[in-house]
mmCIF file of C-alpha atoms in Angstrom:
data_model
loop_
_atom_site.group_PDB
_atom_site.id
_atom_site.type_symbol
_atom_site.label_atom_id
_atom_site.label_comp_id
_atom_site.label_asym_id
_atom_site.label_seq_id
_atom_site.Cartn_x
_atom_site.Cartn_y
_atom_site.Cartn_z
ATOM 1 C CA LEU A 22 23.305 19.780 75.419
ATOM 2 C CA VAL A 23 24.390 23.221 74.211
ATOM 3 C CA VAL A 24 25.126 24.321 77.785
ATOM 4 C CA GLY A 25 27.252 21.219 78.362
ATOM 5 C CA ILE A 26 29.205 21.685 75.150
ATOM 6 C CA LYS A 27 29.778 25.353 75.917
ATOM 7 C CA ALA A 28 31.099 24.452 79.373
ATOM 8 C CA CYS A 29 33.807 22.252 77.847
ATOM 9 C CA PRO A 30 36.181 24.601 75.988
ATOM 10 C CA SER A 31 38.689 21.878 75.115
ATOM 11 C CA ILE A 32 36.426 19.892 72.757
ATOM 12 C CA ARG A 33 38.368 19.263 69.544
ATOM 13 C CA LYS A 34 35.905 17.075 67.643
ATOM 14 C CA LEU A 35 32.147 17.134 67.970
ATOM 15 C CA ASP A 36 30.071 14.364 66.405
ATOM 16 C CA LEU A 37 26.342 15.070 66.440
ATOM 17 C CA ALA A 38 25.458 12.944 63.409
ATOM 18 C CA GLU A 39 21.984 11.415 63.134
ATOM 19 C CA ASN A 40 20.400 13.295 66.022
ATOM 20 C CA SER A 41 17.409 15.042 64.410
ATOM 21 C CA LEU A 42 18.775 18.502 65.248
ATOM 22 C CA GLY A 43 16.718 20.188 62.559
ATOM 23 C CA PRO A 44 17.132 23.886 61.752
ATOM 24 C CA ARG A 45 16.258 24.944 65.306
ATOM 25 C CA GLY A 46 18.866 22.708 66.945
ATOM 26 C CA ALA A 47 21.465 23.851 64.426
ATOM 27 C CA GLY A 48 20.609 27.426 65.356
ATOM 28 C CA TYR A 49 21.240 26.677 69.023
ATOM 29 C CA LEU A 50 24.512 24.970 68.161
ATOM 30 C CA SER A 51 25.630 27.961 66.098
ATOM 31 C CA THR A 52 25.393 30.208 69.163
ATOM 32 C CA ILE A 53 28.249 28.395 70.888
ATOM 33 C CA LEU A 54 30.604 27.785 67.985
ATOM 34 C CA ASP A 55 32.257 31.170 68.396
ATOM 35 C CA SER A 56 33.515 30.034 71.805
ATOM 36 C CA LYS A 57 34.952 26.761 70.457
ATOM 37 C CA THR A 58 38.415 27.990 69.524
ATOM 38 C CA SER A 59 39.854 24.470 69.774
ATOM 39 C CA LEU A 60 37.209 22.754 67.606
ATOM 40 C CA VAL A 61 38.839 21.131 64.579
ATOM 41 C CA GLY A 62 36.101 18.672 63.547
ATOM 42 C CA LEU A 63 32.320 18.957 63.382
ATOM 43 C CA ASP A 64 29.981 16.244 62.117
ATOM 44 C CA ILE A 65 26.337 17.267 61.916
ATOM 45 C CA SER A 66 25.407 14.915 59.096
ATOM 46 C CA VAL A 67 21.951 13.344 58.767
ATOM 47 C CA ASN A 68 20.185 15.948 60.893
ATOM 48 C CA LEU A 69 17.851 17.606 58.364
ATOM 49 C CA ILE A 70 19.158 21.026 59.371
ATOM 50 C CA ARG A 71 18.203 22.380 55.941
ATOM 51 C CA ASP A 72 19.534 25.653 54.552
ATOM 52 C CA GLU A 73 18.462 27.671 57.592
ATOM 53 C CA GLY A 74 20.455 25.548 60.033
ATOM 54 C CA ALA A 75 23.474 25.148 57.769
ATOM 55 C CA ASN A 76 23.643 28.880 57.133
ATOM 56 C CA ALA A 77 23.509 29.652 60.869
ATOM 57 C CA ILE A 78 26.350 27.225 61.594
ATOM 58 C CA ILE A 79 28.470 28.359 58.660
ATOM 59 C CA GLU A 80 28.004 32.038 59.496
ATOM 60 C CA SER A 81 29.119 31.341 63.046
ATOM 61 C CA LEU A 82 32.220 29.507 61.813
ATOM 62 C CA VAL A 83 33.080 32.189 59.258
ATOM 63 C CA HIS A 84 32.736 35.008 61.793
ATOM 64 C CA THR A 85 34.838 33.353 64.488
ATOM 65 C CA PRO A 86 38.361 34.765 64.420
ATOM 66 C CA ASN A 87 41.099 32.137 64.105
ATOM 67 C CA GLN A 88 38.559 29.325 63.718
ATOM 68 C CA PRO A 89 40.651 26.153 63.550
ATOM 69 C CA ILE A 90 37.969 23.912 62.011
ATOM 70 C CA SER A 91 39.585 21.618 59.474
ATOM 71 C CA TRP A 92 36.875 18.986 59.023
ATOM 72 C CA LEU A 93 33.155 19.625 58.486
ATOM 73 C CA ASN A 94 30.480 17.088 57.574
ATOM 74 C CA LEU A 95 27.153 18.545 56.395
ATOM 75 C CA SER A 96 26.044 15.498 54.422
ATOM 76 C CA GLU A 97 22.422 14.423 54.126
ATOM 77 C CA ASN A 98 20.837 17.578 55.542
ATOM 78 C CA SER A 99 18.489 18.639 52.702
ATOM 79 C CA LEU A 100 20.767 21.527 51.743
ATOM 80 C CA SER A 101 20.045 23.335 48.487
ATOM 81 C CA ASP A 102 21.479 26.132 46.368
ATOM 82 C CA PHE A 103 20.433 28.582 49.096
ATOM 83 C CA SER A 104 23.294 27.225 51.231
ATOM 84 C CA ALA A 105 25.859 27.367 48.427
ATOM 85 C CA PRO A 106 26.898 31.046 48.889
ATOM 86 C CA ASN A 107 27.611 30.489 52.594
ATOM 87 C CA ILE A 108 29.466 27.242 51.905
ATOM 88 C CA ALA A 109 31.515 29.109 49.284
ATOM 89 C CA SER A 110 32.250 31.795 51.865
ATOM 90 C CA LEU A 111 33.374 29.146 54.351
ATOM 91 C CA ILE A 112 35.714 27.635 51.764
ATOM 92 C CA ARG A 113 37.139 31.100 51.048
ATOM 93 C CA MET A 114 37.446 32.306 54.657
ATOM 94 C CA SER A 115 38.554 29.180 56.543
ATOM 95 C CA ALA A 116 42.277 28.789 56.094
ATOM 96 C CA ASN A 117 42.303 25.510 58.040
ATOM 97 C CA LEU A 118 39.410 23.736 56.288
ATOM 98 C CA THR A 119 40.826 20.659 54.547
ATOM 99 C CA HIS A 120 37.847 18.238 54.522
ATOM 100 C CA LEU A 121 34.297 19.128 53.521
ATOM 101 C CA ASP A 122 31.467 16.650 53.034
ATOM 102 C CA ILE A 123 28.321 18.060 51.438
ATOM 103 C CA SER A 124 27.188 14.800 49.865
ATOM 104 C CA ARG A 125 23.607 13.554 49.664
ATOM 105 C CA ASN A 126 22.079 17.028 49.569
ATOM 106 C CA ASP A 127 19.756 18.741 47.117
ATOM 107 C CA PHE A 128 22.130 21.110 45.315
ATOM 108 C CA GLN A 129 21.268 22.019 41.748
ATOM 109 C CA ASN A 130 23.554 23.088 38.930
ATOM 110 C CA ASP A 131 23.807 26.754 39.966
ATOM 111 C CA GLY A 132 24.888 25.926 43.513
ATOM 112 C CA ILE A 133 27.535 23.472 42.362
ATOM 113 C CA ARG A 134 28.830 25.974 39.785
ATOM 114 C CA LEU A 135 29.174 28.576 42.528
ATOM 115 C CA LEU A 136 31.115 26.122 44.691
ATOM 116 C CA ALA A 137 33.323 25.161 41.737
ATOM 117 C CA ASP A 138 34.163 28.819 41.131
ATOM 118 C CA GLU A 139 35.233 29.214 44.753
ATOM 119 C CA LEU A 140 37.182 25.958 44.774
ATOM 120 C CA ALA A 141 39.225 27.185 41.813
ATOM 121 C CA LEU A 142 40.650 29.847 44.139
ATOM 122 C CA CYS A 143 41.092 27.550 47.130
ATOM 123 C CA SER A 144 44.430 25.994 48.012
ATOM 124 C CA ASN A 145 43.760 24.425 51.404
ATOM 125 C CA LEU A 146 40.820 22.049 50.770
ATOM 126 C CA ARG A 147 42.108 18.500 50.265
ATOM 127 C CA HIS A 148 38.940 16.395 50.410
ATOM 128 C CA LEU A 149 35.534 17.313 49.020
ATOM 129 C CA ASN A 150 32.704 14.793 49.023
ATOM 130 C CA LEU A 151 29.977 15.559 46.484
ATOM 131 C CA SER A 152 28.592 12.048 46.136
ATOM 132 C CA ASN A 153 24.877 11.763 45.404
ATOM 133 C CA VAL A 154 24.246 15.402 44.558
ATOM 134 C CA GLN A 155 23.010 14.600 41.035
ATOM 135 C CA LEU A 156 25.602 16.442 38.945
ATOM 136 C CA ASP A 157 24.797 16.716 35.248
ATOM 137 C CA SER A 158 27.468 16.594 32.527
ATOM 138 C CA ASN A 159 27.544 20.401 32.039
ATOM 139 C CA VAL A 160 28.237 20.952 35.716
ATOM 140 C CA VAL A 161 30.888 18.242 35.745
ATOM 141 C CA GLU A 162 32.567 19.963 32.786
ATOM 142 C CA HIS A 163 32.422 23.361 34.546
ATOM 143 C CA PHE A 164 33.694 21.825 37.768
ATOM 144 C CA THR A 165 36.566 20.093 35.985
ATOM 145 C CA LEU A 166 37.578 23.259 34.113
ATOM 146 C CA ARG A 167 37.492 25.371 37.280
ATOM 147 C CA LEU A 168 39.435 22.853 39.344
ATOM 148 C CA GLY A 169 41.998 22.580 36.574
ATOM 149 C CA GLN A 170 42.778 26.264 37.170
ATOM 150 C CA ASN A 171 43.913 25.574 40.730
#
């Protein structure tokens, strides 16, 4: 699959949702993202890529010059606070990112606070899905205060 995707440089949206990629498959996918300079949408939701796979993909996106990705779905992948710094980096570094779905993951309060701090500085993100990440009232307050600064 990776070879086929790499051979097609004009792919603009790639939907690999619900394919059991796991961390290893996400690692393979990350190796070709730097050649996808026309990719604007990536859906890898419901693949149990965990932090290891998410971090590999995000690092590839962040380190690709002029990465046009505007839509990224990482929902339901067993991501935790260990992914939060890289997701924050993606938010900060990707000027085109307008839609981010990180719902139905295992973030805790510290990870969400870190993301909220980054979002306070972000002007391009228009849609953020955090449904089913078990936010407590303190985190919601922090999130609201930080977003109010933007």
